[in-house]
mmCIF file of C-alpha atoms in Angstrom:
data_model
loop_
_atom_site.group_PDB
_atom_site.id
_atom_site.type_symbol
_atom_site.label_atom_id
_atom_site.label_comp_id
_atom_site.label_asym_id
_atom_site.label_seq_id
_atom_site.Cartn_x
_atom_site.Cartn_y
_atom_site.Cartn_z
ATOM 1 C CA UNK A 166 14.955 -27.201 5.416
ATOM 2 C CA UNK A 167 15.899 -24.262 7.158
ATOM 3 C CA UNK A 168 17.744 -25.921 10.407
ATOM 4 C CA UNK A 169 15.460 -23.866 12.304
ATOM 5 C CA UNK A 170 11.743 -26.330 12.959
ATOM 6 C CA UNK A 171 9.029 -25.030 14.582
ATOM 7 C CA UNK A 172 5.651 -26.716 15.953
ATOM 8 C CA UNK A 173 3.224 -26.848 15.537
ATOM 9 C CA UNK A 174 3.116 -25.091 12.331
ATOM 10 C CA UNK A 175 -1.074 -23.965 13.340
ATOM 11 C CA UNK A 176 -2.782 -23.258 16.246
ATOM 12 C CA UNK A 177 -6.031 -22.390 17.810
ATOM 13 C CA UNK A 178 -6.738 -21.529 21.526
ATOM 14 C CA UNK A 179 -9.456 -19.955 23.544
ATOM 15 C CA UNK A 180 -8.565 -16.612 25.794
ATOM 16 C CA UNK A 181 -8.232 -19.512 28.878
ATOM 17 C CA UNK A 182 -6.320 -21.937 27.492
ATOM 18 C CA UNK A 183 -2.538 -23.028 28.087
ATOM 19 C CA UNK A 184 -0.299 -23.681 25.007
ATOM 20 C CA UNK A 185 3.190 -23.938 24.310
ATOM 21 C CA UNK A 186 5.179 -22.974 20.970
ATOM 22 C CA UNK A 187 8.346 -24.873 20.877
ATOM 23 C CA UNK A 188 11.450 -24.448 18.276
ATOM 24 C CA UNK A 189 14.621 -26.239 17.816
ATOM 25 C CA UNK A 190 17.586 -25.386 16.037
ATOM 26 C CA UNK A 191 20.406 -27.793 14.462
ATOM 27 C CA UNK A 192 22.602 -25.286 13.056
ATOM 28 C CA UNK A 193 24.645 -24.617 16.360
ATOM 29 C CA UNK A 194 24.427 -21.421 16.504
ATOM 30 C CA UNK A 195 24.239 -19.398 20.454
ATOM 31 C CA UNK A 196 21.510 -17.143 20.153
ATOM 32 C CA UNK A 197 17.836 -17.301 19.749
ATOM 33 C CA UNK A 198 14.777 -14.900 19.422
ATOM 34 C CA UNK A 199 10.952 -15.141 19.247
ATOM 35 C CA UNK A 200 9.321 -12.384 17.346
ATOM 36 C CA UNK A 201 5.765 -11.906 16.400
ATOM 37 C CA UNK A 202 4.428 -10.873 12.802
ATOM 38 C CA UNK A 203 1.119 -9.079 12.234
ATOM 39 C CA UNK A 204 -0.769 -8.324 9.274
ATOM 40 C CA UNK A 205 0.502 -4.795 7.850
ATOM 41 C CA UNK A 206 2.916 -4.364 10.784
ATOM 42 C CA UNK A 207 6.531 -4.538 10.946
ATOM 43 C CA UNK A 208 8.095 -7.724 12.945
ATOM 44 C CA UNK A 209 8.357 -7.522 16.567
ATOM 45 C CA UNK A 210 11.151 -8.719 18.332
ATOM 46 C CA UNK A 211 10.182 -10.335 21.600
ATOM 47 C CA UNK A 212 12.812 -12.291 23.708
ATOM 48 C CA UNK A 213 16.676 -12.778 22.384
ATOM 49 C CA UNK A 214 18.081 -15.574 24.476
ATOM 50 C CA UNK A 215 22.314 -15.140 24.183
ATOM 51 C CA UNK A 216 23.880 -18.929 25.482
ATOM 52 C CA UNK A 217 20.427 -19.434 27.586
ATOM 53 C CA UNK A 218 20.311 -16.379 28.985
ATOM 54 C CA UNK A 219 17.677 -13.323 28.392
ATOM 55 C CA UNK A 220 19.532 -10.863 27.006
ATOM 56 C CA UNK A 221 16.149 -8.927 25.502
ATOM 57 C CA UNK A 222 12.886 -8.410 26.002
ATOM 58 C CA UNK A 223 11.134 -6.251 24.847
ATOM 59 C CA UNK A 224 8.391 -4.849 27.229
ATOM 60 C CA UNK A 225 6.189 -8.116 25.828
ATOM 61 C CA UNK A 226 2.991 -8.825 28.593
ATOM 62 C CA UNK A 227 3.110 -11.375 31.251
ATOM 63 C CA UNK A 228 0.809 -13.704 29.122
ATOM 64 C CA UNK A 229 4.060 -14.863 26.804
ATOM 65 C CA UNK A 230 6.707 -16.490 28.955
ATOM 66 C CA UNK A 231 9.595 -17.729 27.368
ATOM 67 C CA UNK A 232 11.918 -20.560 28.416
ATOM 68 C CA UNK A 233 15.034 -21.659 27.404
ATOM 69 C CA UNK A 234 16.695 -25.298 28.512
ATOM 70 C CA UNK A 235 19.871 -25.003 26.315
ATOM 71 C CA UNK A 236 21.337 -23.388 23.626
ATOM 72 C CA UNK A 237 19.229 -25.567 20.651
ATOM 73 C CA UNK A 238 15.483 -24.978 21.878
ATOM 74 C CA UNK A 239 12.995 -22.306 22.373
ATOM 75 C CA UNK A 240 9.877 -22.488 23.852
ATOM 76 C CA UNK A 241 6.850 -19.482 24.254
ATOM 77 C CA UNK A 242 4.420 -20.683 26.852
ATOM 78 C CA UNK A 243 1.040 -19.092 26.539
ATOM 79 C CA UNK A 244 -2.156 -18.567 29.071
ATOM 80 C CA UNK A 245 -4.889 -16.153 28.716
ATOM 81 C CA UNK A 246 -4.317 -14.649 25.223
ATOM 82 C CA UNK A 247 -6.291 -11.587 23.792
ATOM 83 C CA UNK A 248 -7.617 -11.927 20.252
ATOM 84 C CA UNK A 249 -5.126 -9.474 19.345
ATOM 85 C CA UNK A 250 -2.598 -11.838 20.273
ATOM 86 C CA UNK A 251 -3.391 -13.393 17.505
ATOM 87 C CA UNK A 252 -0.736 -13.396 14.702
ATOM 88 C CA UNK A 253 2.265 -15.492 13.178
ATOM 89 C CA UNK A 254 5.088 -16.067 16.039
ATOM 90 C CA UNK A 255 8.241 -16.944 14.270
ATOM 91 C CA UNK A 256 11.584 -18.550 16.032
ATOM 92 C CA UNK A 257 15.183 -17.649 15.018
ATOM 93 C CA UNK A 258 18.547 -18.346 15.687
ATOM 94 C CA UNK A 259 21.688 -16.859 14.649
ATOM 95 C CA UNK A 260 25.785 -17.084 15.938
ATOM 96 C CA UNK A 261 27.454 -14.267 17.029
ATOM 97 C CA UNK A 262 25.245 -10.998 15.523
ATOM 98 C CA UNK A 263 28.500 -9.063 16.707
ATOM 99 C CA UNK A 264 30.186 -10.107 13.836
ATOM 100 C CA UNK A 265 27.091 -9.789 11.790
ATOM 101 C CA UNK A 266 25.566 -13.419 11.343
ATOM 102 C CA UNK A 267 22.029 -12.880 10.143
ATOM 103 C CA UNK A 268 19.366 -14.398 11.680
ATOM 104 C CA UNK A 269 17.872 -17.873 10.597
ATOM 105 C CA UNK A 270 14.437 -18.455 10.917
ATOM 106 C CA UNK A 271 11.778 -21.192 11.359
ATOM 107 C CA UNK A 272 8.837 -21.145 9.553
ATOM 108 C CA UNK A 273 6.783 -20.089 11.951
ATOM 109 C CA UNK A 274 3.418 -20.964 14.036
ATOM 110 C CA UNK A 275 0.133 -19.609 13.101
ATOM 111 C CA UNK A 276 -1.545 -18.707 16.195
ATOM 112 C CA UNK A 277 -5.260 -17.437 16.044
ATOM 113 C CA UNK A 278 -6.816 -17.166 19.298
ATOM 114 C CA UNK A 279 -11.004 -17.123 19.717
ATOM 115 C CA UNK B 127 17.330 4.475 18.104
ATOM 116 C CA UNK B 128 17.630 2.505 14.726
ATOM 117 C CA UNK B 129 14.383 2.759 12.265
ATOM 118 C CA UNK B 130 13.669 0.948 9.231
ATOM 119 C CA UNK B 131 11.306 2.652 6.642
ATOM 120 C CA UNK B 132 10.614 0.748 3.343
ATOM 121 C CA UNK B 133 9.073 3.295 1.351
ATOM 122 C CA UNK B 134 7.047 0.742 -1.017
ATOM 123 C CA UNK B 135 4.279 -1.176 0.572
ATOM 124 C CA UNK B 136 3.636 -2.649 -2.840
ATOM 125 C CA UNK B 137 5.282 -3.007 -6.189
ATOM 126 C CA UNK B 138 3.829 -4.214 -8.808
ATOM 127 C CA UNK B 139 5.913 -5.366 -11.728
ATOM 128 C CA UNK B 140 5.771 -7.136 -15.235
ATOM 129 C CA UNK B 141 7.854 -10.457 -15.865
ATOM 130 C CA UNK B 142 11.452 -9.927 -16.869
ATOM 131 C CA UNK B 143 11.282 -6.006 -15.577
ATOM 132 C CA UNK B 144 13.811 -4.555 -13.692
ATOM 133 C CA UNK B 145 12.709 -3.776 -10.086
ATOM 134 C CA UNK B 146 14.303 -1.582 -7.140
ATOM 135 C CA UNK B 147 12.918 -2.130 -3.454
ATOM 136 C CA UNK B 148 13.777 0.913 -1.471
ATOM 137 C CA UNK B 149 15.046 1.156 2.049
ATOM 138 C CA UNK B 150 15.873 3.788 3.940
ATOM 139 C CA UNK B 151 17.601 3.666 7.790
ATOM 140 C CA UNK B 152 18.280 5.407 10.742
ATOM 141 C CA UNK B 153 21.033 5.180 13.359
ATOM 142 C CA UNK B 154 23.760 6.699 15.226
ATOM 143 C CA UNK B 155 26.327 4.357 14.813
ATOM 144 C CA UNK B 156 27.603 1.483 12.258
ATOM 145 C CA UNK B 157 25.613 -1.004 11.471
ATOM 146 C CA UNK B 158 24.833 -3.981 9.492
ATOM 147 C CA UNK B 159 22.270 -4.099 6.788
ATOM 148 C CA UNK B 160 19.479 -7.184 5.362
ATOM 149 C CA UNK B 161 17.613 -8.058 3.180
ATOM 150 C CA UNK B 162 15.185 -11.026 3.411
ATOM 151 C CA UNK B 163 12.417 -12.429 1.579
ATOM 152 C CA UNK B 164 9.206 -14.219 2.553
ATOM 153 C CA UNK B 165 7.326 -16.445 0.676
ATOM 154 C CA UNK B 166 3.427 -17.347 1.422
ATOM 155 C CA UNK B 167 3.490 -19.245 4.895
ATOM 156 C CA UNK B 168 6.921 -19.450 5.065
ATOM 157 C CA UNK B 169 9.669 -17.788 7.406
ATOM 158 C CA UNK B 170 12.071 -15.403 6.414
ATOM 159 C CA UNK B 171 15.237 -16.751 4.083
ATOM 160 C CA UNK B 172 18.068 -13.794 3.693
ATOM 161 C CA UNK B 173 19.281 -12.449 0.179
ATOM 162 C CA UNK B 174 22.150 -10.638 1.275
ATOM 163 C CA UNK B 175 23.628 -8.776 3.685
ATOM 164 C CA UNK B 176 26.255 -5.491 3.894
ATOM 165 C CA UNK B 177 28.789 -5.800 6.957
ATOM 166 C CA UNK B 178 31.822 -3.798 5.514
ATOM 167 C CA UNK B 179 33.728 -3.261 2.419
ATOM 168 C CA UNK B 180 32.415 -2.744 -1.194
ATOM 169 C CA UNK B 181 29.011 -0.740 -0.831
ATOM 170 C CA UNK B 182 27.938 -3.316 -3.705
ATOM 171 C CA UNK B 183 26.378 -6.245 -2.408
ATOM 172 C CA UNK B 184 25.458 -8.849 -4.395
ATOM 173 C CA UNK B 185 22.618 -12.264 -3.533
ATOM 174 C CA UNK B 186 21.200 -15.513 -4.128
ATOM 175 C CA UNK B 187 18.435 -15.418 -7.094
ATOM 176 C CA UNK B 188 20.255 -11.918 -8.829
ATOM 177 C CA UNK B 189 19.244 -9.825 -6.442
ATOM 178 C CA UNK B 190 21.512 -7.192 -5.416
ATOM 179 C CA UNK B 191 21.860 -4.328 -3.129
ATOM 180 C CA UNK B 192 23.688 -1.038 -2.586
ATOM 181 C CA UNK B 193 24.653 0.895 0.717
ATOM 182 C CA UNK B 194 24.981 4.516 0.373
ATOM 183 C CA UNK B 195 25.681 6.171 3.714
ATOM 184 C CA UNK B 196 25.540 9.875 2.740
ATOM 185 C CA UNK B 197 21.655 8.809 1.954
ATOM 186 C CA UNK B 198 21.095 6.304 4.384
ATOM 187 C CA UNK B 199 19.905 3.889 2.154
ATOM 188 C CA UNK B 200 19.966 0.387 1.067
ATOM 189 C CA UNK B 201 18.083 -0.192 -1.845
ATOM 190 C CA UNK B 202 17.515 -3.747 -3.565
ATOM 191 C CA UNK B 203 18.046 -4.444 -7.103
ATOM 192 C CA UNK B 204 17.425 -7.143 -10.143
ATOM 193 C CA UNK B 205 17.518 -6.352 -13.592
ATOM 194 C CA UNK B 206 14.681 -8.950 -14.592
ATOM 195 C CA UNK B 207 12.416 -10.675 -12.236
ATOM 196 C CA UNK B 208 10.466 -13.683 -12.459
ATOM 197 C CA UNK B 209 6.881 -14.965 -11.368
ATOM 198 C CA UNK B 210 8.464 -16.525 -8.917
ATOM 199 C CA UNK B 211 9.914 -13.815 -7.404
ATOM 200 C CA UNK B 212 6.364 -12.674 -6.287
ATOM 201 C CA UNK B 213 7.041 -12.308 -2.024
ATOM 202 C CA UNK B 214 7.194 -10.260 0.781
ATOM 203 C CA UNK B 215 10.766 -8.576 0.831
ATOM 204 C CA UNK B 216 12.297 -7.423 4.139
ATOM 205 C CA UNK B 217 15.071 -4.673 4.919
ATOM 206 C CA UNK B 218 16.544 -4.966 8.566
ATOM 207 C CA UNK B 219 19.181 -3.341 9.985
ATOM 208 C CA UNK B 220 20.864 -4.535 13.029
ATOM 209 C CA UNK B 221 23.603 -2.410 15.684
ATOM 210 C CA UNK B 222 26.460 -4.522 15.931
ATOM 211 C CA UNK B 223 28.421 -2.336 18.643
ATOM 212 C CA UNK B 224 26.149 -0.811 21.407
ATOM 213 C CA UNK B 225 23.777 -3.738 21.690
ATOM 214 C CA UNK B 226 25.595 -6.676 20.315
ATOM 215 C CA UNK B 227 24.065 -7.335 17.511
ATOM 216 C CA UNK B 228 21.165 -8.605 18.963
ATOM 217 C CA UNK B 229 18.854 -5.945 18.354
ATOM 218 C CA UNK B 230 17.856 -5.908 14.557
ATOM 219 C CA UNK B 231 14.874 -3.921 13.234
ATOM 220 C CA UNK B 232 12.673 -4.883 10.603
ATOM 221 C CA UNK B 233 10.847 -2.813 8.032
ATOM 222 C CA UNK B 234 7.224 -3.267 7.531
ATOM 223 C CA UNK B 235 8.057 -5.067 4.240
ATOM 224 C CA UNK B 236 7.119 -4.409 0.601
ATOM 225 C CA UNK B 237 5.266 -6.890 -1.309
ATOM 226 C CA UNK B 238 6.572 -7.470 -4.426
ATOM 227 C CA UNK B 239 4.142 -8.961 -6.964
ATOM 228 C CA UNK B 240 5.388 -9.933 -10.682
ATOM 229 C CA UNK B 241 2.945 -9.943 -13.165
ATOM 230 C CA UNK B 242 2.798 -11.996 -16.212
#
């Protein structure tokens, strides 16, 4: 048990579907990040959420849309997805990373889209 | 800008081996160094990390680390690994002045596989 839980753990969706990732954290910590990890690529950091606010985002396409309702969930809304969307999204949160607290992270949602 | 380059995609290893996992950064100001490791479907779990202080850093499972900043490096360590060490180990490094923190950059990973 991490203290980071994301669902679902799998999914599949078509190019014109609508799905949601969600991830909640019990560890209290004030910030939160989505990033996405591809086969034989390095991890991507997506959106950094600092006390509910965006503090990051990193040129990622319309299609992801991020939300955050307070400082213990995450959610990545997607709609209209390219196959090479396709990949392992995984949700982290850490306290202040000015002082140097690593990151703690979920365990991630399998996302293949067809 | 901050880069990450793990110079091993792959090391393979034999049981009760000693192992190094190299890392190598980039950046123009201090920073704070990771290591994490990935097991199959799982997310990443951190070994250690270097803030300050003594460039000797040790982790959970006998792994430890050294930061050399006349090389740049950052370079894991155990003196005999296990089967179950077989993962996917991570070296990040993360600005904690200019960009609070928030920014940390991964390497592509090296998968370490121990061999019986």
């Amino acid at each position: 048990e991490t203290g980071v839980t994301q669902t679902p753990r799998h999914l599949v969706m078509g190019m014109t579907n609508k799905k949601s990732l969600k991830c909640e954290q019990h560890l209290g910590h004030n910030a939160m990040y989505w990033y996405k990890q591809s086969a034989k690529k390095p991890l991507e950091l997506m959106f950094v959420y600092s006390l509910e606010e965006r503090v990051e985002n990193n040129s990622v396409p319309s299609r992801f849309s991020p939300e955050c309702p307070n400082s213990s969930h995450l959610f990545l809304h997607l709609h209209t997805l390219q196959p090479e969307d396709s990949a392992l999204y995984l949700c982290a949160s850490s306290q202040n990373p000015r002082q140097g607290f690593e990151a703690f992270f979920g365990q991630g949602t399998r996302l293949t889209v067809v | 800008a901050q880069s990450v380059t793990q110079l091993d995609s792959q090391v393979p290893v034999f049981e009760e081996a000693p192992v190094e996992l190299r890392c190598n950064y980039s950046s123009s100001v201090s920073v704070y160094l990771f290591w994490y490791v990935q097991y199959p479907n799982q997310g990443l779990q951190l070994l250690l990390k270097y803030l300050s202080g003594s460039t000797l850093v040790k982790g959970i499972n006998g792994f430890e680390a050294e930061f050399n900043k006349s090389q740049t490096s950052f370079h894991l360590r155990k003196p005999s690994v296990h089967i179950s060490d077989t993962a996917e180990y991570f070296c990040a490094v993360s600005d904690g002045v200019n960009t609070g923190g928030f920014k940390t950059i991964f390497g592509a990973g090296t998968r370490l596989f121990v061999k019986a």
